[in-house]
Amino acid sequence: MNTVSERKKQVINTAEQLFSQRGYLATSVRDLAQALGMEASSLYSHVKSKEDLLWTIADRSAAEFFRRVRPIAQENTQSKEKLTQMIVVHTSVIAENIDAAAVFLREWKHLSEPRLSEFTLKRTEYEKIFRKVIREGVEENLFRHYDYGFSARTILSAINWTHTWYLPDGELTATQIGENLAEFLLNGLIRNF
């Protein structure tokens, strides 16, 4: 077992928890070190800076959303099915690590340049995946034609807030929540003939 990588994982997990609970700006390096039971100076042997931790969390979360959603968007299936599955998977990624999702969704704005621009570009690219599937649905005559950006941002905004109320031991699983959200949100897009 590589103790350095295990310790770094502990540092990242602790940062996820504290940034999620307190916010990035309200969490000091001293807070992180104290939660880990180490001296603040020792923390720097595992990470370069507090912002590096924020970047690691945000970048890793973005990669997971892309990894799980992009293949669904590329499937050769009906857009309604693709968008439903994309919503379910996106919700599942949030539920699998609520702390990381909270940091990814709320705290990224504290990144400095050039990371802020890079992350903003990733968010835009991710939104484009949803826009493309919505456009396909309009072309298939399944979805009403609204502005694609508006539709994608409305869907993402609704599902992104699940990190604030999802309970792992609640009545509904993450998949059930995703399915319910997909049905609810897609009802606004589905054409009524």
Tab-separated table of C-alpha atoms in Angstrom:
chain	number	residue	atom	x	y	z
A	1	MET	CA	0.000	0.000	0.000
A	2	ASN	CA	1.336	3.417	-0.962
A	3	THR	CA	0.979	5.507	2.222
A	4	VAL	CA	1.728	8.788	0.419
A	5	SER	CA	-1.138	8.327	-2.022
A	6	GLU	CA	-3.418	7.096	0.775
A	7	ARG	CA	-2.609	10.180	2.843
A	8	LYS	CA	-3.207	12.434	-0.151
A	9	LYS	CA	-6.598	10.774	-0.654
A	10	GLN	CA	-7.384	11.560	2.995
A	11	VAL	CA	-6.362	15.173	2.437
A	12	ILE	CA	-8.601	15.457	-0.641
A	13	ASN	CA	-11.552	13.761	1.108
A	14	THR	CA	-11.186	16.044	4.108
A	15	ALA	CA	-10.985	19.085	1.838
A	16	GLU	CA	-14.166	17.943	0.069
A	17	GLN	CA	-15.976	17.699	3.387
A	18	LEU	CA	-14.769	21.011	4.781
A	19	PHE	CA	-15.187	22.974	1.537
A	20	SER	CA	-18.689	21.511	1.220
A	21	GLN	CA	-19.701	22.277	4.820
A	22	ARG	CA	-17.956	25.618	5.385
A	23	GLY	CA	-17.160	26.836	1.900
A	24	TYR	CA	-13.769	27.184	0.290
A	25	LEU	CA	-13.082	30.722	1.525
A	26	ALA	CA	-14.084	29.937	5.107
A	27	THR	CA	-11.803	26.888	5.302
A	28	SER	CA	-8.189	27.595	6.172
A	29	VAL	CA	-5.149	25.396	5.707
A	30	ARG	CA	-5.017	25.243	9.498
A	31	ASP	CA	-8.612	23.897	9.524
A	32	LEU	CA	-7.650	21.190	7.035
A	33	ALA	CA	-4.541	20.238	8.994
A	34	GLN	CA	-6.440	20.135	12.275
A	35	ALA	CA	-9.141	17.901	10.789
A	36	LEU	CA	-6.382	15.583	9.554
A	37	GLY	CA	-4.525	15.631	12.866
A	38	MET	CA	-1.364	17.184	11.474
A	39	GLU	CA	0.542	20.452	11.507
A	40	ALA	CA	-0.357	22.969	8.809
A	41	SER	CA	3.223	22.918	7.531
A	42	SER	CA	3.014	19.123	7.107
A	43	LEU	CA	-0.006	19.502	4.828
A	44	TYR	CA	2.217	21.096	2.198
A	45	SER	CA	4.140	17.860	1.796
A	46	HIS	CA	0.926	16.441	0.275
A	47	VAL	CA	-0.434	19.449	-1.648
A	48	LYS	CA	1.014	22.671	-3.039
A	49	SER	CA	-1.817	24.942	-1.905
A	50	LYS	CA	-5.424	25.108	-0.811
A	51	GLU	CA	-6.364	26.136	-4.344
A	52	ASP	CA	-4.657	23.024	-5.700
A	53	LEU	CA	-7.065	21.015	-3.574
A	54	LEU	CA	-10.024	22.954	-4.963
A	55	TRP	CA	-8.744	22.393	-8.506
A	56	THR	CA	-8.198	18.680	-7.887
A	57	ILE	CA	-11.743	18.264	-6.566
A	58	ALA	CA	-13.357	20.325	-9.330
A	59	ASP	CA	-11.311	18.775	-12.137
A	60	ARG	CA	-11.830	15.217	-10.911
A	61	SER	CA	-15.585	15.801	-10.574
A	62	ALA	CA	-15.804	17.296	-14.056
A	63	ALA	CA	-13.962	14.296	-15.476
A	64	GLU	CA	-16.432	11.927	-13.804
A	65	PHE	CA	-19.476	13.773	-15.186
A	66	PHE	CA	-17.966	13.683	-18.696
A	67	ARG	CA	-16.913	10.043	-18.371
A	68	ARG	CA	-20.393	8.918	-17.393
A	69	VAL	CA	-22.611	11.206	-19.521
A	70	ARG	CA	-20.754	11.591	-22.820
A	71	PRO	CA	-21.113	7.914	-23.901
A	72	ILE	CA	-24.865	8.072	-23.354
A	73	ALA	CA	-25.148	11.197	-25.503
A	74	GLN	CA	-23.258	9.402	-28.283
A	75	GLU	CA	-25.525	6.341	-28.326
A	76	ASN	CA	-27.638	5.658	-31.383
A	77	THR	CA	-30.937	5.833	-29.505
A	78	GLN	CA	-33.873	8.202	-29.341
A	79	SER	CA	-33.068	11.566	-27.766
A	80	LYS	CA	-35.741	11.209	-25.077
A	81	GLU	CA	-34.116	7.993	-23.845
A	82	LYS	CA	-30.640	9.533	-24.005
A	83	LEU	CA	-31.665	12.650	-22.091
A	84	THR	CA	-33.456	10.556	-19.476
A	85	GLN	CA	-30.363	8.412	-18.926
A	86	MET	CA	-28.097	11.480	-18.861
A	87	ILE	CA	-30.210	13.004	-16.089
A	88	VAL	CA	-30.215	9.733	-14.119
A	89	VAL	CA	-26.441	9.323	-14.446
A	90	HIS	CA	-25.745	12.972	-13.609
A	91	THR	CA	-27.873	12.603	-10.470
A	92	SER	CA	-26.036	9.407	-9.560
A	93	VAL	CA	-22.631	11.097	-9.858
A	94	ILE	CA	-23.827	13.774	-7.434
A	95	ALA	CA	-25.224	11.200	-5.004
A	96	GLU	CA	-22.065	9.076	-5.044
A	97	ASN	CA	-20.001	11.909	-3.563
A	98	ILE	CA	-22.215	14.706	-2.291
A	99	ASP	CA	-19.318	16.658	-0.780
A	100	ALA	CA	-17.328	16.656	-4.024
A	101	ALA	CA	-20.473	17.564	-5.964
A	102	ALA	CA	-21.164	20.500	-3.643
A	103	VAL	CA	-17.613	21.775	-4.121
A	104	PHE	CA	-17.793	21.210	-7.885
A	105	LEU	CA	-21.126	22.996	-8.190
A	106	ARG	CA	-20.613	25.896	-5.747
A	107	GLU	CA	-16.964	26.578	-5.017
A	108	TRP	CA	-15.344	26.480	-8.480
A	109	LYS	CA	-15.819	30.242	-8.814
A	110	HIS	CA	-12.964	30.735	-6.314
A	111	LEU	CA	-10.392	29.316	-8.716
A	112	SER	CA	-7.886	31.851	-10.012
A	113	GLU	CA	-6.779	32.240	-13.602
A	114	PRO	CA	-5.992	30.354	-15.750
A	115	ARG	CA	-7.821	27.558	-13.927
A	116	LEU	CA	-11.047	29.578	-13.682
A	117	SER	CA	-11.214	29.983	-17.458
A	118	GLU	CA	-10.319	26.335	-18.012
A	119	PHE	CA	-13.042	25.189	-15.651
A	120	THR	CA	-15.594	27.584	-17.159
A	121	LEU	CA	-14.787	26.089	-20.553
A	122	LYS	CA	-15.384	22.575	-19.176
A	123	ARG	CA	-18.778	23.649	-17.819
A	124	THR	CA	-19.683	25.076	-21.216
A	125	GLU	CA	-18.551	21.909	-22.993
A	126	TYR	CA	-20.628	19.787	-20.629
A	127	GLU	CA	-23.695	21.941	-21.200
A	128	LYS	CA	-23.172	21.529	-24.964
A	129	ILE	CA	-23.615	17.778	-24.569
A	130	PHE	CA	-27.104	18.398	-23.174
A	131	ARG	CA	-27.845	21.049	-25.804
A	132	LYS	CA	-26.939	18.623	-28.587
A	133	VAL	CA	-29.300	15.919	-27.321
A	134	ILE	CA	-32.087	18.473	-26.859
A	135	ARG	CA	-31.508	19.701	-30.421
A	136	GLU	CA	-31.718	16.093	-31.628
A	137	GLY	CA	-35.059	15.767	-29.849
A	138	VAL	CA	-36.375	18.867	-31.602
A	139	GLU	CA	-35.156	17.505	-34.945
A	140	GLU	CA	-36.855	14.171	-34.173
A	141	ASN	CA	-40.024	16.192	-33.533
A	142	LEU	CA	-40.149	14.845	-29.952
A	143	PHE	CA	-39.256	18.049	-28.076
A	144	ARG	CA	-40.679	21.530	-28.301
A	145	HIS	CA	-38.261	24.079	-29.649
A	146	TYR	CA	-37.068	26.355	-26.886
A	147	ASP	CA	-33.690	28.008	-26.818
A	148	TYR	CA	-31.279	25.068	-26.478
A	149	GLY	CA	-29.112	26.847	-23.912
A	150	PHE	CA	-32.147	27.744	-21.819
A	151	SER	CA	-33.401	24.158	-21.910
A	152	ALA	CA	-30.015	22.646	-21.027
A	153	ARG	CA	-29.353	25.137	-18.207
A	154	THR	CA	-32.847	24.603	-16.768
A	155	ILE	CA	-32.338	20.836	-16.665
A	156	LEU	CA	-28.819	21.094	-15.219
A	157	SER	CA	-29.883	23.679	-12.641
A	158	ALA	CA	-32.694	21.456	-11.421
A	159	ILE	CA	-30.608	18.321	-11.093
A	160	ASN	CA	-27.549	20.086	-9.688
A	161	TRP	CA	-29.416	21.160	-6.573
A	162	THR	CA	-29.992	17.554	-5.528
A	163	HIS	CA	-26.732	17.759	-3.572
A	164	THR	CA	-28.524	20.051	-1.095
A	165	TRP	CA	-31.365	17.674	-0.263
A	166	TYR	CA	-30.466	14.136	-1.326
A	167	LEU	CA	-30.254	11.703	1.590
A	168	PRO	CA	-28.353	8.447	0.995
A	169	ASP	CA	-30.658	6.660	3.427
A	170	GLY	CA	-33.807	8.446	2.214
A	171	GLU	CA	-36.904	6.874	0.715
A	172	LEU	CA	-35.678	7.184	-2.886
A	173	THR	CA	-32.417	5.962	-4.377
A	174	ALA	CA	-30.324	8.277	-6.525
A	175	THR	CA	-31.528	6.384	-9.604
A	176	GLN	CA	-35.178	6.823	-8.602
A	177	ILE	CA	-34.619	10.525	-7.993
A	178	GLY	CA	-32.934	10.837	-11.388
A	179	GLU	CA	-35.792	9.008	-13.100
A	180	ASN	CA	-38.389	11.183	-11.369
A	181	LEU	CA	-36.483	14.352	-12.258
A	182	ALA	CA	-36.143	13.209	-15.870
A	183	GLU	CA	-39.860	12.531	-16.169
A	184	PHE	CA	-40.742	15.836	-14.544
A	185	LEU	CA	-38.277	17.894	-16.581
A	186	LEU	CA	-38.886	16.190	-19.896
A	187	ASN	CA	-42.626	16.777	-19.592
A	188	GLY	CA	-41.822	20.434	-20.273
A	189	LEU	CA	-39.977	19.508	-23.473
A	190	ILE	CA	-42.136	16.702	-24.861
A	191	ARG	CA	-44.391	17.740	-27.708
A	192	ASN	CA	-48.083	17.091	-27.121
A	193	PHE	CA	-49.611	16.000	-30.399
